[in-house]
The first five atom37 places (N, CA, C, CB, O) and aatype in JSON, in Angstrom:
{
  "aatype": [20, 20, 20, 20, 20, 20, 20, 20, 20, 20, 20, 20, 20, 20, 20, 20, 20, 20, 20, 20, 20, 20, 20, 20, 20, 20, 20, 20, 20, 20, 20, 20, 20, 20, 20, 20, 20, 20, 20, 20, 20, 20, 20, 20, 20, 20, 20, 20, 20, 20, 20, 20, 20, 20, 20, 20, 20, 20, 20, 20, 20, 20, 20, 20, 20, 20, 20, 20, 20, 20, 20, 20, 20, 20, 20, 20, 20, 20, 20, 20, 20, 20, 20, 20, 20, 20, 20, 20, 20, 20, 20, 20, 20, 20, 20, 20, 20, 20, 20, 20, 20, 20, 20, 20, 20, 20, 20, 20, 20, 20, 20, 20, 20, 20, 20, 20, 20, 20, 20, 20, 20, 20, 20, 20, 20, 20, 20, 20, 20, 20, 20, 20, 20, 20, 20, 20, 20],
  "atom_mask": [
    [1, 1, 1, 1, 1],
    [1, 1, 1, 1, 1],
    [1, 1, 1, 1, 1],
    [1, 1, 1, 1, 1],
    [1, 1, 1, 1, 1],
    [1, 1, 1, 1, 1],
    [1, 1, 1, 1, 1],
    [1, 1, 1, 1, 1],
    [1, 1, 1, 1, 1],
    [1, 1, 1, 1, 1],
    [1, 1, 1, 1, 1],
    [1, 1, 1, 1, 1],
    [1, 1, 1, 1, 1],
    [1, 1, 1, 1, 1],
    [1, 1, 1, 1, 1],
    [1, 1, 1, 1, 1],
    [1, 1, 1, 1, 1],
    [1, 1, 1, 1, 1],
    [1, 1, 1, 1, 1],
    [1, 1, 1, 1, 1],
    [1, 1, 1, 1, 1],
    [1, 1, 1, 1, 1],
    [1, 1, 1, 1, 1],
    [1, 1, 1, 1, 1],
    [1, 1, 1, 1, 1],
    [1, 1, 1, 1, 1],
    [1, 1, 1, 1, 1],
    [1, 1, 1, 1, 1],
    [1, 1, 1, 1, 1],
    [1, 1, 1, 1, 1],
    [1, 1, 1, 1, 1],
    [1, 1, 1, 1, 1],
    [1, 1, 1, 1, 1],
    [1, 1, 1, 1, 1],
    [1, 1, 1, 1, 1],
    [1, 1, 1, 1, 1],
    [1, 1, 1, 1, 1],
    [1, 1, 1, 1, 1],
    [1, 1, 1, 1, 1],
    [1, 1, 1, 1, 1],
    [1, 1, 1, 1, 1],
    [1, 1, 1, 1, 1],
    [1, 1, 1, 1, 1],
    [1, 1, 1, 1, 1],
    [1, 1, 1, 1, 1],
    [1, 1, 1, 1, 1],
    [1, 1, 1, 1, 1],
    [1, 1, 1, 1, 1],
    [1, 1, 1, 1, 1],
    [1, 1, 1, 1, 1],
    [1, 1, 1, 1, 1],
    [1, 1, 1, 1, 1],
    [1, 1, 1, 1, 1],
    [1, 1, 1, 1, 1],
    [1, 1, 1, 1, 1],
    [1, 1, 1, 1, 1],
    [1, 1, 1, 1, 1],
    [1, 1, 1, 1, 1],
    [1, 1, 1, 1, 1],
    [1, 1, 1, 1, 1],
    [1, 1, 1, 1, 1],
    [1, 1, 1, 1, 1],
    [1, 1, 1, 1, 1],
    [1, 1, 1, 1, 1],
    [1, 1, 1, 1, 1],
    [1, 1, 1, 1, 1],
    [1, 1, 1, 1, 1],
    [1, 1, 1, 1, 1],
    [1, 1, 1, 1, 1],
    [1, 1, 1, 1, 1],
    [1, 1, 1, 1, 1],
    [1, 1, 1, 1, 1],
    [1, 1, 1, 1, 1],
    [1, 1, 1, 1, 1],
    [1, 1, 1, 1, 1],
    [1, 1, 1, 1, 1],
    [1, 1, 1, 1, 1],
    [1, 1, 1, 1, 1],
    [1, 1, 1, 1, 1],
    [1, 1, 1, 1, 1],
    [1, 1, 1, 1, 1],
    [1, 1, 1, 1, 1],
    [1, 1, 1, 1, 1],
    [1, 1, 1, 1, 1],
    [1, 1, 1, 1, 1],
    [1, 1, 1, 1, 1],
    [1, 1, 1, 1, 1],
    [1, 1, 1, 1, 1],
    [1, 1, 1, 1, 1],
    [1, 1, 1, 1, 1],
    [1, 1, 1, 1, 1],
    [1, 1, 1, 1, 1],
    [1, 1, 1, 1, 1],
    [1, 1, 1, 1, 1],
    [1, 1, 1, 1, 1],
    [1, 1, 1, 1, 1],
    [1, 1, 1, 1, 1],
    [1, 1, 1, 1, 1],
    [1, 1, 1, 1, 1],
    [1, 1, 1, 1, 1],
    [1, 1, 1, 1, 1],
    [1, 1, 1, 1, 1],
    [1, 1, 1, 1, 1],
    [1, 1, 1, 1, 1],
    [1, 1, 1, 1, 1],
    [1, 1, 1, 1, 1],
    [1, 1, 1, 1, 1],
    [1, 1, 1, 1, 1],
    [1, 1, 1, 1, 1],
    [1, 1, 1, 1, 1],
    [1, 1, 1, 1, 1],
    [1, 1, 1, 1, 1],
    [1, 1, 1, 1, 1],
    [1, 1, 1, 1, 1],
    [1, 1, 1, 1, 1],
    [1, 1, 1, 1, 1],
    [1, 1, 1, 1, 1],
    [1, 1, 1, 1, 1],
    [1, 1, 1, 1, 1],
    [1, 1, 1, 1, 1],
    [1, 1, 1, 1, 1],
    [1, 1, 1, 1, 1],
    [1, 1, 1, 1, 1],
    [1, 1, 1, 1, 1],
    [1, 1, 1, 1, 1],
    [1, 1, 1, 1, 1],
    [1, 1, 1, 1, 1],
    [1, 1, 1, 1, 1],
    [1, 1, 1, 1, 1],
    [1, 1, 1, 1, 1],
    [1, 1, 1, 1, 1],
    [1, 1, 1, 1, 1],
    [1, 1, 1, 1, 1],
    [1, 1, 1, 1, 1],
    [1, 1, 1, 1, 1],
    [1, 1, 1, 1, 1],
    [1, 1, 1, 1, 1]
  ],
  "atom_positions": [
    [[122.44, 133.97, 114.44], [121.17, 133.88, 115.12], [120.03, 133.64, 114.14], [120.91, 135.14, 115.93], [119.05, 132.95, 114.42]],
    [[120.19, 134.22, 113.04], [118.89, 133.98, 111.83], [119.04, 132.53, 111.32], [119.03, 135.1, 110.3], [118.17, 132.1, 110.57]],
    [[120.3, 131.57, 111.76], [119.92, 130.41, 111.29], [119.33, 129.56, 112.59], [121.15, 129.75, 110.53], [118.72, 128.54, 112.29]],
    [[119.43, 129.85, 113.93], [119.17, 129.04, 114.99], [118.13, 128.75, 115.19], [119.5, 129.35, 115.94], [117.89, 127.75, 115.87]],
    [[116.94, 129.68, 114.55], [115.45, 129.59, 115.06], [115.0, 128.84, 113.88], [114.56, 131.11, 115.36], [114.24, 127.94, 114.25]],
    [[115.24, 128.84, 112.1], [114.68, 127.56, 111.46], [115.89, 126.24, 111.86], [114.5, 127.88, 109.54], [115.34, 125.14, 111.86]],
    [[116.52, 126.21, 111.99], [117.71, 124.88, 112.89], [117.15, 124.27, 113.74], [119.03, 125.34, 113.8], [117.37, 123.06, 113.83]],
    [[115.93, 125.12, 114.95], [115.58, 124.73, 115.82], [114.62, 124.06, 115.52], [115.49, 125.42, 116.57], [114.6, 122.84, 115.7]],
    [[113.12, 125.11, 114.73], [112.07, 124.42, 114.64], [111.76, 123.46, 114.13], [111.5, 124.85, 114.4], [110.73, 122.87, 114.42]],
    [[112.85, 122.96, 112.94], [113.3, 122.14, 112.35], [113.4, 120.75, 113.14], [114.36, 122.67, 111.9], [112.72, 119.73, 113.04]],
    [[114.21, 120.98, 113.76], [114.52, 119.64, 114.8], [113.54, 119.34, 115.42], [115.54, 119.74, 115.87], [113.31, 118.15, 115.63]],
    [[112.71, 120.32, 115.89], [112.16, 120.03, 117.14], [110.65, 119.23, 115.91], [111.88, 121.79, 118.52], [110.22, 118.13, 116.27]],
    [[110.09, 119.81, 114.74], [109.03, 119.14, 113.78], [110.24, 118.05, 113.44], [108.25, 120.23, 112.27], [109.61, 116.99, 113.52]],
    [[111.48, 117.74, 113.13], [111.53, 116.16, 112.92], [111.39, 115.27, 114.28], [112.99, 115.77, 112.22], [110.79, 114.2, 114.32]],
    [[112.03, 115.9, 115.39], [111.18, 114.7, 116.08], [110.08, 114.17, 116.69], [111.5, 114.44, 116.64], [110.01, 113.21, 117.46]],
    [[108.94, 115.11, 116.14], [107.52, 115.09, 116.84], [107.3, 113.14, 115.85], [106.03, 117.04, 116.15], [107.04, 112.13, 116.5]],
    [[107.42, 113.12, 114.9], [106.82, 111.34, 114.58], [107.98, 110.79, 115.61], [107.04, 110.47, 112.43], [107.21, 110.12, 116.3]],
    [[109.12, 110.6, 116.17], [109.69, 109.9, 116.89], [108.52, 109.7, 118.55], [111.26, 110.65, 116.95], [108.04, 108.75, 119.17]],
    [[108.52, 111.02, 118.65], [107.59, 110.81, 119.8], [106.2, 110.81, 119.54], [107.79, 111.77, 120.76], [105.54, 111.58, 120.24]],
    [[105.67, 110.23, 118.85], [104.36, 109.74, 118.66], [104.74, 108.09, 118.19], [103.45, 110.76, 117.43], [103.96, 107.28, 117.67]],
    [[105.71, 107.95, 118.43], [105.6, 106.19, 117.7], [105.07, 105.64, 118.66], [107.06, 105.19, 117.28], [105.37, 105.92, 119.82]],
    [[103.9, 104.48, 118.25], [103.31, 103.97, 119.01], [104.11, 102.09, 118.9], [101.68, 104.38, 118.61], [103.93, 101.46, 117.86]],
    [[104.48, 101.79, 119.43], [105.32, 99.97, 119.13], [104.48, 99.6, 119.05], [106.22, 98.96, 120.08], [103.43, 100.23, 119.17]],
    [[104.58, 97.93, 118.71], [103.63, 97.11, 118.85], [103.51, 96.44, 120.29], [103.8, 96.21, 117.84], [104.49, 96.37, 121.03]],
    [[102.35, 95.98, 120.64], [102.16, 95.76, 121.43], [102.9, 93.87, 121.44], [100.77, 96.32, 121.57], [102.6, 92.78, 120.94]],
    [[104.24, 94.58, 122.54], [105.34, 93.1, 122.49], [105.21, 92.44, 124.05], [107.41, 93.62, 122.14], [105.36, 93.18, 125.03]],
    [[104.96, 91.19, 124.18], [104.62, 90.42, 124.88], [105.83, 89.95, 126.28], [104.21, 89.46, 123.88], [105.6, 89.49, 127.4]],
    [[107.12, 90.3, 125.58], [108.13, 89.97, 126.56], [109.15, 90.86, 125.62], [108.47, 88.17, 126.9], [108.94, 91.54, 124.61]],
    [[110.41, 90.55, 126.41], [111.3, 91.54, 125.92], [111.92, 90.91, 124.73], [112.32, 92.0, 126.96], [112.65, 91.78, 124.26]],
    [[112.02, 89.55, 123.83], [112.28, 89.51, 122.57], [111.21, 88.74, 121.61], [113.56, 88.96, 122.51], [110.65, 87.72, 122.03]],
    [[110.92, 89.29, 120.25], [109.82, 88.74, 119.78], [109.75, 87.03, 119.64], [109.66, 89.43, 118.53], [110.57, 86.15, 119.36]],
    [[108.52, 87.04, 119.93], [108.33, 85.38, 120.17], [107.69, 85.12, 118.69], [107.1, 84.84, 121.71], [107.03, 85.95, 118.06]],
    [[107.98, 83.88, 118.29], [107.12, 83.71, 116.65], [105.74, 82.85, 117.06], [108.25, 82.55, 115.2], [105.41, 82.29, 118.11]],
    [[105.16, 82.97, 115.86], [103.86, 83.28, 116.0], [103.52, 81.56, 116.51], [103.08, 84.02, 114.46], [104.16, 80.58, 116.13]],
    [[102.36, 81.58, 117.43], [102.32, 80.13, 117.6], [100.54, 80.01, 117.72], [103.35, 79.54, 119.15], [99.83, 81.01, 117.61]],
    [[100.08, 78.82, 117.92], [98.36, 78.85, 118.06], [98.37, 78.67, 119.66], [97.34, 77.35, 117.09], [98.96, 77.91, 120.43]],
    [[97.63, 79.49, 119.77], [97.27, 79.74, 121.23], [96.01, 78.58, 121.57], [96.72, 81.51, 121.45], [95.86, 78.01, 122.65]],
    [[95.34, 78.44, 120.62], [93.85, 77.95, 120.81], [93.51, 76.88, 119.67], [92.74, 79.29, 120.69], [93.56, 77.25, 118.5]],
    [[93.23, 75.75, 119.93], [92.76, 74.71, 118.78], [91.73, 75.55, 117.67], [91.82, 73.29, 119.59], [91.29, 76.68, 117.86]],
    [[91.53, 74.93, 116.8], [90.13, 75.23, 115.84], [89.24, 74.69, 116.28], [90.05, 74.83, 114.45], [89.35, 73.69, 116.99]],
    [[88.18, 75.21, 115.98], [87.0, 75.09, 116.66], [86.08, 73.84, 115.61], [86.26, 76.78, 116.81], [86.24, 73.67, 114.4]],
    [[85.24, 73.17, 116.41], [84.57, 71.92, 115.3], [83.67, 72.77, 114.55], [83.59, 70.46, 116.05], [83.08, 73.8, 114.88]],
    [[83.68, 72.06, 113.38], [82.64, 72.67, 111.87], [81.04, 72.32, 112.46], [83.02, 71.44, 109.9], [80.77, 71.25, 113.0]],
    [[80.17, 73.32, 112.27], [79.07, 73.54, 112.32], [78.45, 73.47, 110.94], [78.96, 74.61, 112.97], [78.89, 74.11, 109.99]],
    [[77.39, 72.67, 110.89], [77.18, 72.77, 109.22], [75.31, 73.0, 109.35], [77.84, 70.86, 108.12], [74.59, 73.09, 110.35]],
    [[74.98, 73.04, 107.75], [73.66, 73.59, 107.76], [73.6, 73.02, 106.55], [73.33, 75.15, 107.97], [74.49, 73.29, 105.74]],
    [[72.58, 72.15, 106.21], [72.32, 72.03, 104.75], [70.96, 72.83, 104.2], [72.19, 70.45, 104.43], [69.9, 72.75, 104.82]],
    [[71.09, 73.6, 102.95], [70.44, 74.01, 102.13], [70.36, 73.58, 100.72], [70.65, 74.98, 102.25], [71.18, 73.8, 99.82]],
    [[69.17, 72.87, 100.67], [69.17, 72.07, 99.11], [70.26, 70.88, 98.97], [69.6, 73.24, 97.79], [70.46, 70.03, 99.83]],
    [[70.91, 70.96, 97.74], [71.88, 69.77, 97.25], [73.44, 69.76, 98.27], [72.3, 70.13, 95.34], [74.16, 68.78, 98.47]],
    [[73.7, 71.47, 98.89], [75.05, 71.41, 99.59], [74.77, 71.71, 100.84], [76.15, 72.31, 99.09], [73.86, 72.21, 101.5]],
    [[76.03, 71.16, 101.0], [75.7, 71.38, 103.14], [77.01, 72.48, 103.24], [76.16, 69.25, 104.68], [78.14, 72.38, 102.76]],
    [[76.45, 73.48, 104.0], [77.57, 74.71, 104.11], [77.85, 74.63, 105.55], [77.01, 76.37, 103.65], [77.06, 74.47, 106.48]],
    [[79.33, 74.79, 105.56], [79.95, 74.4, 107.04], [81.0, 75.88, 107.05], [81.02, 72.48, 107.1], [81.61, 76.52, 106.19]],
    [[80.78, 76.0, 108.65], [81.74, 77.16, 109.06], [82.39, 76.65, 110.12], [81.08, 78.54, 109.45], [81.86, 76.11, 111.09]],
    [[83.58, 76.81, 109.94], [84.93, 76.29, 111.17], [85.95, 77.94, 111.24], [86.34, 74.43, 110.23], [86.49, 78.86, 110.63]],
    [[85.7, 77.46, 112.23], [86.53, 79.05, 112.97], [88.39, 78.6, 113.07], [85.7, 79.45, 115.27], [88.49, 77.45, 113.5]],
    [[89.23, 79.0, 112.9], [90.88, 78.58, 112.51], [91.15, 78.91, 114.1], [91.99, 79.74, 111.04], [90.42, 79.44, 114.94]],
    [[92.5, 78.4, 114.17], [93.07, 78.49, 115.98], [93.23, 79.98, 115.87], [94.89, 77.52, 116.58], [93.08, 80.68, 114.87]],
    [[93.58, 80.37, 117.19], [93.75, 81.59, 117.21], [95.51, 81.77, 117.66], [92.58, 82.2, 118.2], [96.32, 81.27, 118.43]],
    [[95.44, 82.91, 116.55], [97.53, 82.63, 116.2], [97.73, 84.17, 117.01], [98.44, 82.68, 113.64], [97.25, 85.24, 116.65]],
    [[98.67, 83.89, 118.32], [99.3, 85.01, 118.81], [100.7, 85.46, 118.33], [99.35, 84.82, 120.09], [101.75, 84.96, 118.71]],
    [[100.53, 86.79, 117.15], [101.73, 87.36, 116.59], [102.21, 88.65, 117.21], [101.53, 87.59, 115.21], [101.57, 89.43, 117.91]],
    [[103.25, 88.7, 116.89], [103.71, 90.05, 117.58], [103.3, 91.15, 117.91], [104.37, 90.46, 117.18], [103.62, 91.95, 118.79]],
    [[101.77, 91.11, 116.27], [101.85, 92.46, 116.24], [99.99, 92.72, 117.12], [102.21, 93.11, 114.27], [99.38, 93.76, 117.34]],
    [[99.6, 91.15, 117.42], [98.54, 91.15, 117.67], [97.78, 89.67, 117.21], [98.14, 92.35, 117.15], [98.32, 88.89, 116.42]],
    [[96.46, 89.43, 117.84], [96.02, 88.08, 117.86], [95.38, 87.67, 116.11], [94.74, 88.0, 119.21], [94.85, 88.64, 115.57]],
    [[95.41, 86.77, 115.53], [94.55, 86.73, 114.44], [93.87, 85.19, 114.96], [95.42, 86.85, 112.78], [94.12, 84.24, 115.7]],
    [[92.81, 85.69, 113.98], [91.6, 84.19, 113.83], [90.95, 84.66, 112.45], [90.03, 84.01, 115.4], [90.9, 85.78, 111.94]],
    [[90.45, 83.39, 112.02], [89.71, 83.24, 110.59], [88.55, 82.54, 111.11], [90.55, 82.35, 109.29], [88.34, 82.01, 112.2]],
    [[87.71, 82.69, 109.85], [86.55, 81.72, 109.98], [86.05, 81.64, 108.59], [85.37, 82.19, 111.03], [85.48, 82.47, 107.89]],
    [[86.36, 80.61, 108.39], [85.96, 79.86, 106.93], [84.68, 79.4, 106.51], [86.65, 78.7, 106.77], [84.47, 78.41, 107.22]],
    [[83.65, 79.57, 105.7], [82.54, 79.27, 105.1], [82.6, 78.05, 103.8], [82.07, 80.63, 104.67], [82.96, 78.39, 102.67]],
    [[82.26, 76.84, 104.08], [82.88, 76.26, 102.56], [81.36, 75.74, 102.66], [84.54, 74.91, 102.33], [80.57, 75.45, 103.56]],
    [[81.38, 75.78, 100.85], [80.02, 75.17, 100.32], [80.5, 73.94, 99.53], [79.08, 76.27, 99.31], [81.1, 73.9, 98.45]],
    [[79.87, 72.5, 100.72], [80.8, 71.48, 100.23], [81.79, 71.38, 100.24], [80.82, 71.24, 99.4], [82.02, 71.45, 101.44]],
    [[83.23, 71.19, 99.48], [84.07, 71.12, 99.55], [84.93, 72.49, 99.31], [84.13, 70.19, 99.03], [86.12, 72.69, 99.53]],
    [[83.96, 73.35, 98.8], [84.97, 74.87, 98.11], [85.13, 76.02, 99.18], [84.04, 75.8, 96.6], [84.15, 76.24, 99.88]],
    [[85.9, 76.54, 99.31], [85.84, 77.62, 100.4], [84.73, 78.99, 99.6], [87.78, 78.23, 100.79], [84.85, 79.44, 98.45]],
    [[83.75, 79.37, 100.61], [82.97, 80.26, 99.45], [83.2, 81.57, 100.71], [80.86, 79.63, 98.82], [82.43, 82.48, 100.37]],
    [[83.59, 81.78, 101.38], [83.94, 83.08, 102.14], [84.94, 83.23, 103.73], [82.47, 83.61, 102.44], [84.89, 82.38, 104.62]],
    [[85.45, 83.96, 103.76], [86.23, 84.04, 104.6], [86.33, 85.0, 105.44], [87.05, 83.89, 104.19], [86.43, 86.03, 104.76]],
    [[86.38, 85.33, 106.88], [86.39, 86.19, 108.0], [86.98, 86.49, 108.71], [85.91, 86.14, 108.56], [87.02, 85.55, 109.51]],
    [[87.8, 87.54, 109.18], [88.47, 87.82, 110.4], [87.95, 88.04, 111.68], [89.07, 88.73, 110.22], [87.39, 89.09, 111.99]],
    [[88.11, 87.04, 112.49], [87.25, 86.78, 113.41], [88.32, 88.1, 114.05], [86.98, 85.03, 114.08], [87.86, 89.2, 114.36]],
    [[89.59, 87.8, 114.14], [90.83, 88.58, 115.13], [91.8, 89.43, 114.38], [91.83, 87.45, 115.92], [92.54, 88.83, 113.6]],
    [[91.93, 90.62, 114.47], [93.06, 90.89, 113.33], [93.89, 92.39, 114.56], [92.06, 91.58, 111.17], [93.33, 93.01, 115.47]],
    [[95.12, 92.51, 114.11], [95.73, 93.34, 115.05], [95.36, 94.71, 114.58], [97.26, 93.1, 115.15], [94.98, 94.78, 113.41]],
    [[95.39, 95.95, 115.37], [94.55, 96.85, 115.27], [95.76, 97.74, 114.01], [94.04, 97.57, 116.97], [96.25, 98.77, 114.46]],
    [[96.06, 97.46, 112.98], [97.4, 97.99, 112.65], [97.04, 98.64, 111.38], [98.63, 96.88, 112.52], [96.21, 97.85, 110.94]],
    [[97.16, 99.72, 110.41], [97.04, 100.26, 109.19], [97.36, 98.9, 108.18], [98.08, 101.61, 109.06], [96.55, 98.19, 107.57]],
    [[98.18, 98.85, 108.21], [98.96, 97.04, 107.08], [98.23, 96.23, 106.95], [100.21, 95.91, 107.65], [97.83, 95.63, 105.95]],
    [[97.92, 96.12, 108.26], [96.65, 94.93, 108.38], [95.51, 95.17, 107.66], [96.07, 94.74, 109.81], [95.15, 94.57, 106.65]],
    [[94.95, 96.11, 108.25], [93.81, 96.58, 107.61], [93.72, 96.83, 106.08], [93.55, 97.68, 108.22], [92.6, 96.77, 105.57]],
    [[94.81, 97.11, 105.29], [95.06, 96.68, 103.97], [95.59, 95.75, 103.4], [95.49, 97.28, 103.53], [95.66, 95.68, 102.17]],
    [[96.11, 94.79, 104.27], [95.91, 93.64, 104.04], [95.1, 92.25, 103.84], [96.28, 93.66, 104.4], [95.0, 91.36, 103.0]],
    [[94.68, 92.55, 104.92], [92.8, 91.53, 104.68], [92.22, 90.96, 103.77], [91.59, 92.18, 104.76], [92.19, 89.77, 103.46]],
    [[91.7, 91.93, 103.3], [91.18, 91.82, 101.77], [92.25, 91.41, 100.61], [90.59, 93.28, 101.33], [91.74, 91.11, 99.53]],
    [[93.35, 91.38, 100.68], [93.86, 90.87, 99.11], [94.16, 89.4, 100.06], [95.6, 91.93, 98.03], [94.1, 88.42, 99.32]],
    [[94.41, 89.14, 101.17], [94.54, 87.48, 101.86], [93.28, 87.06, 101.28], [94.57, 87.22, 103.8], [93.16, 85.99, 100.69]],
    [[92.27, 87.97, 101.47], [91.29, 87.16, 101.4], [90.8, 86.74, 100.07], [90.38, 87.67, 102.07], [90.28, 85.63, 99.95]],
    [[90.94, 87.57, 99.02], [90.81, 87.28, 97.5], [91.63, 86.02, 97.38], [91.39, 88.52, 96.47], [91.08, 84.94, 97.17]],
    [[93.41, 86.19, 97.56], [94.06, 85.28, 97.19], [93.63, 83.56, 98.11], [95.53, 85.95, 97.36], [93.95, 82.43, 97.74]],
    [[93.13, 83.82, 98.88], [92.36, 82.58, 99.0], [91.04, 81.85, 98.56], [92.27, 82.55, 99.94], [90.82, 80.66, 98.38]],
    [[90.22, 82.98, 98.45], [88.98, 82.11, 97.39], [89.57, 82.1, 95.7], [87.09, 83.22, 97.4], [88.75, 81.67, 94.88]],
    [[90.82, 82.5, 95.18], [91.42, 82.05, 94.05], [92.07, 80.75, 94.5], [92.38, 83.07, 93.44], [91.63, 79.81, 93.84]],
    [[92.92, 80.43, 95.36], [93.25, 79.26, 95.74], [92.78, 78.28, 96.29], [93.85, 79.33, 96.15], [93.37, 77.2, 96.42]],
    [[91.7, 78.55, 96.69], [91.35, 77.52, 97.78], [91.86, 76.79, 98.43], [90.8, 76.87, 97.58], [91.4, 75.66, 98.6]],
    [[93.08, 77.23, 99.06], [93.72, 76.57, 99.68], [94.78, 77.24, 100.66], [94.13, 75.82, 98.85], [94.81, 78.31, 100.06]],
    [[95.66, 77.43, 101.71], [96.12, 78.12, 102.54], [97.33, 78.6, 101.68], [96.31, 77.43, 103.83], [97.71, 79.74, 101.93]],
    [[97.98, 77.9, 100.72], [98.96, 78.2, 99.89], [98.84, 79.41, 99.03], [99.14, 77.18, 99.18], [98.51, 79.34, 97.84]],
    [[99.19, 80.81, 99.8], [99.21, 81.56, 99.21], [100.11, 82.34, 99.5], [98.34, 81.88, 99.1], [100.91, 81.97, 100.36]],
    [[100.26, 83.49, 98.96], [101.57, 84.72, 98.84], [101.53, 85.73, 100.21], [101.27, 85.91, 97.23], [100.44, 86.27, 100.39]],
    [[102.2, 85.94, 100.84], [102.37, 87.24, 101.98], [102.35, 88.13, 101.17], [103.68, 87.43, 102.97], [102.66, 88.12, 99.98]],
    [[101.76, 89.39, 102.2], [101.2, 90.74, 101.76], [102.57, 91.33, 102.1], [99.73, 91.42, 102.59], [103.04, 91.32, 103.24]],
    [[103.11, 91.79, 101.13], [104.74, 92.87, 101.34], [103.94, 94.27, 102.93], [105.26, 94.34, 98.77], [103.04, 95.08, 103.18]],
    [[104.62, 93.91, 103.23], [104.77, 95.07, 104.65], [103.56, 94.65, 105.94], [104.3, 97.06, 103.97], [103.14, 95.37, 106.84]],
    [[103.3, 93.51, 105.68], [102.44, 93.14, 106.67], [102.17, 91.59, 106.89], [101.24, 93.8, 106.4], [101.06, 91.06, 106.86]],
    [[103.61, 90.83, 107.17], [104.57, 89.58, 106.67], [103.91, 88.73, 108.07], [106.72, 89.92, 106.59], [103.68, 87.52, 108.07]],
    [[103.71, 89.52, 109.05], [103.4, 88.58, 110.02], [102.0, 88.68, 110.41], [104.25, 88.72, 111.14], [101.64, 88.02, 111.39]],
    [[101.06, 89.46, 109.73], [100.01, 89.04, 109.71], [99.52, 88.1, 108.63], [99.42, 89.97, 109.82], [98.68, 87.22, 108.83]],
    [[100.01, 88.3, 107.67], [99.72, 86.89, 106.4], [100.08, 85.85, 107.11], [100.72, 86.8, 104.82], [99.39, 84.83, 107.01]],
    [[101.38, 85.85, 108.11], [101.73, 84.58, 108.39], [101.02, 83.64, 109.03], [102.64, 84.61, 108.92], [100.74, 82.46, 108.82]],
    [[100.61, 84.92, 110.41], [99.14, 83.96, 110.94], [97.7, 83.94, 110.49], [98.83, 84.27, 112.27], [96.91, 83.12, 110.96]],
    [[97.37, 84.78, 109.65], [96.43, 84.52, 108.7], [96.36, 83.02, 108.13], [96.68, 85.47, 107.64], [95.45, 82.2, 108.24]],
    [[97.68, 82.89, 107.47], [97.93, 81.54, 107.12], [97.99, 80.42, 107.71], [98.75, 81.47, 106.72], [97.71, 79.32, 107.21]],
    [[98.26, 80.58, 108.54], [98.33, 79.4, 110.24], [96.58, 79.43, 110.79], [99.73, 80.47, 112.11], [96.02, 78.45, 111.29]],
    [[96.09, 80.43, 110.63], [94.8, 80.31, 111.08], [93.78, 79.37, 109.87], [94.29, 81.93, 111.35], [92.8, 78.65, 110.06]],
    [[94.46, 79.72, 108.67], [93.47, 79.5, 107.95], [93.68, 77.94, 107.83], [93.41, 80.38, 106.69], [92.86, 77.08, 108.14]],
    [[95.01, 77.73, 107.29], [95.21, 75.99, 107.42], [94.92, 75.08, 108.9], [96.91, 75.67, 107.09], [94.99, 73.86, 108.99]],
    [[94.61, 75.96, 109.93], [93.98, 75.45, 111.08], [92.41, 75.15, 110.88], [94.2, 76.46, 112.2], [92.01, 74.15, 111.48]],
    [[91.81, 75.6, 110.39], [90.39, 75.63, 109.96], [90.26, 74.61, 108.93], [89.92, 77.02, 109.42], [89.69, 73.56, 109.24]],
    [[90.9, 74.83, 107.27], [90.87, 73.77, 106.87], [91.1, 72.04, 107.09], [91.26, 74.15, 106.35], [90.5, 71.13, 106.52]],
    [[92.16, 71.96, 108.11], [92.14, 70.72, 108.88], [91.55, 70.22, 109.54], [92.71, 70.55, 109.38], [91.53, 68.99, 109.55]],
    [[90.71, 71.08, 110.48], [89.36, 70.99, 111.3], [88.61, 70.52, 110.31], [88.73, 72.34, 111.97], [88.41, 69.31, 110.4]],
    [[87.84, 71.36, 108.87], [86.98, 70.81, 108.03], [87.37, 69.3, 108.06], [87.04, 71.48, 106.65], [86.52, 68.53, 108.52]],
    [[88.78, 68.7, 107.55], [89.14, 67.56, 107.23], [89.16, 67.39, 105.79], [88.41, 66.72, 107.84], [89.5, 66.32, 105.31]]
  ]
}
């Protein structure tokens, strides 16, 4: 009897995270890969002085784990900032963002590395963002 009651409470604190798992929010019963729901939007531009700064918003990519969109700022030809218009409400994500977003004003270009543990939001990150850059032209 002196082992049944830590045996018990035991079990019963390992499965309290089972019953708090929250899934992702899944669209049908097997995951669908990520696709653009929505064209990119046309570049809006503004000139100040010698460059004309244009913002184009990327398609909007429905992933498993939730919707993403970008919105790109380029001065002239360089990308000079970048935005999450859409991002899924997820911890990963949210530490993810920011190094997508570094590794793209180092690249300037959609060709960049996935964030380890948050594979399908880089992915449509990436789909959003090369949606935008094509819009620029």
């Amino acid at each position: 009897m002196k082992r049944a009651i830590p045996v018990l409470v035991l079990s019963v604190a390992g499965l309290i995270p089972v019953w708090r798992y929250a899934p992702s929010h899944d669209t049908g019963s097997s995951p669908a890969p990520a696709q653009a729901a929505a064209p990119a939007s046309t570049p809006s531009a503004s000139s100040s002085g010698g460059t004309a700064t244009t913002v184009v918003s990327g398609s909007l990519v429905d992933t498993e784990k939730g919707p993403v969109r970008v919105e790109v700022t380029f001065d002239g030809d360089e990308i000079a900032s970048v935005r999450m218009l859409q991002q899924p409400d997820h911890p990963q994500t949210a530490a993810a963002v920011p190094k997508l977003i570094e590794e793209t004003l180092q690249a300037q270009s959609a060709d960049i590395d996935t964030v380890s543990g948050a594979t399908v939001t880089s992915d449509g990150y990436k789909e959003s963002l090369q949606a935008a850059l094509d819009a620029k032209g």
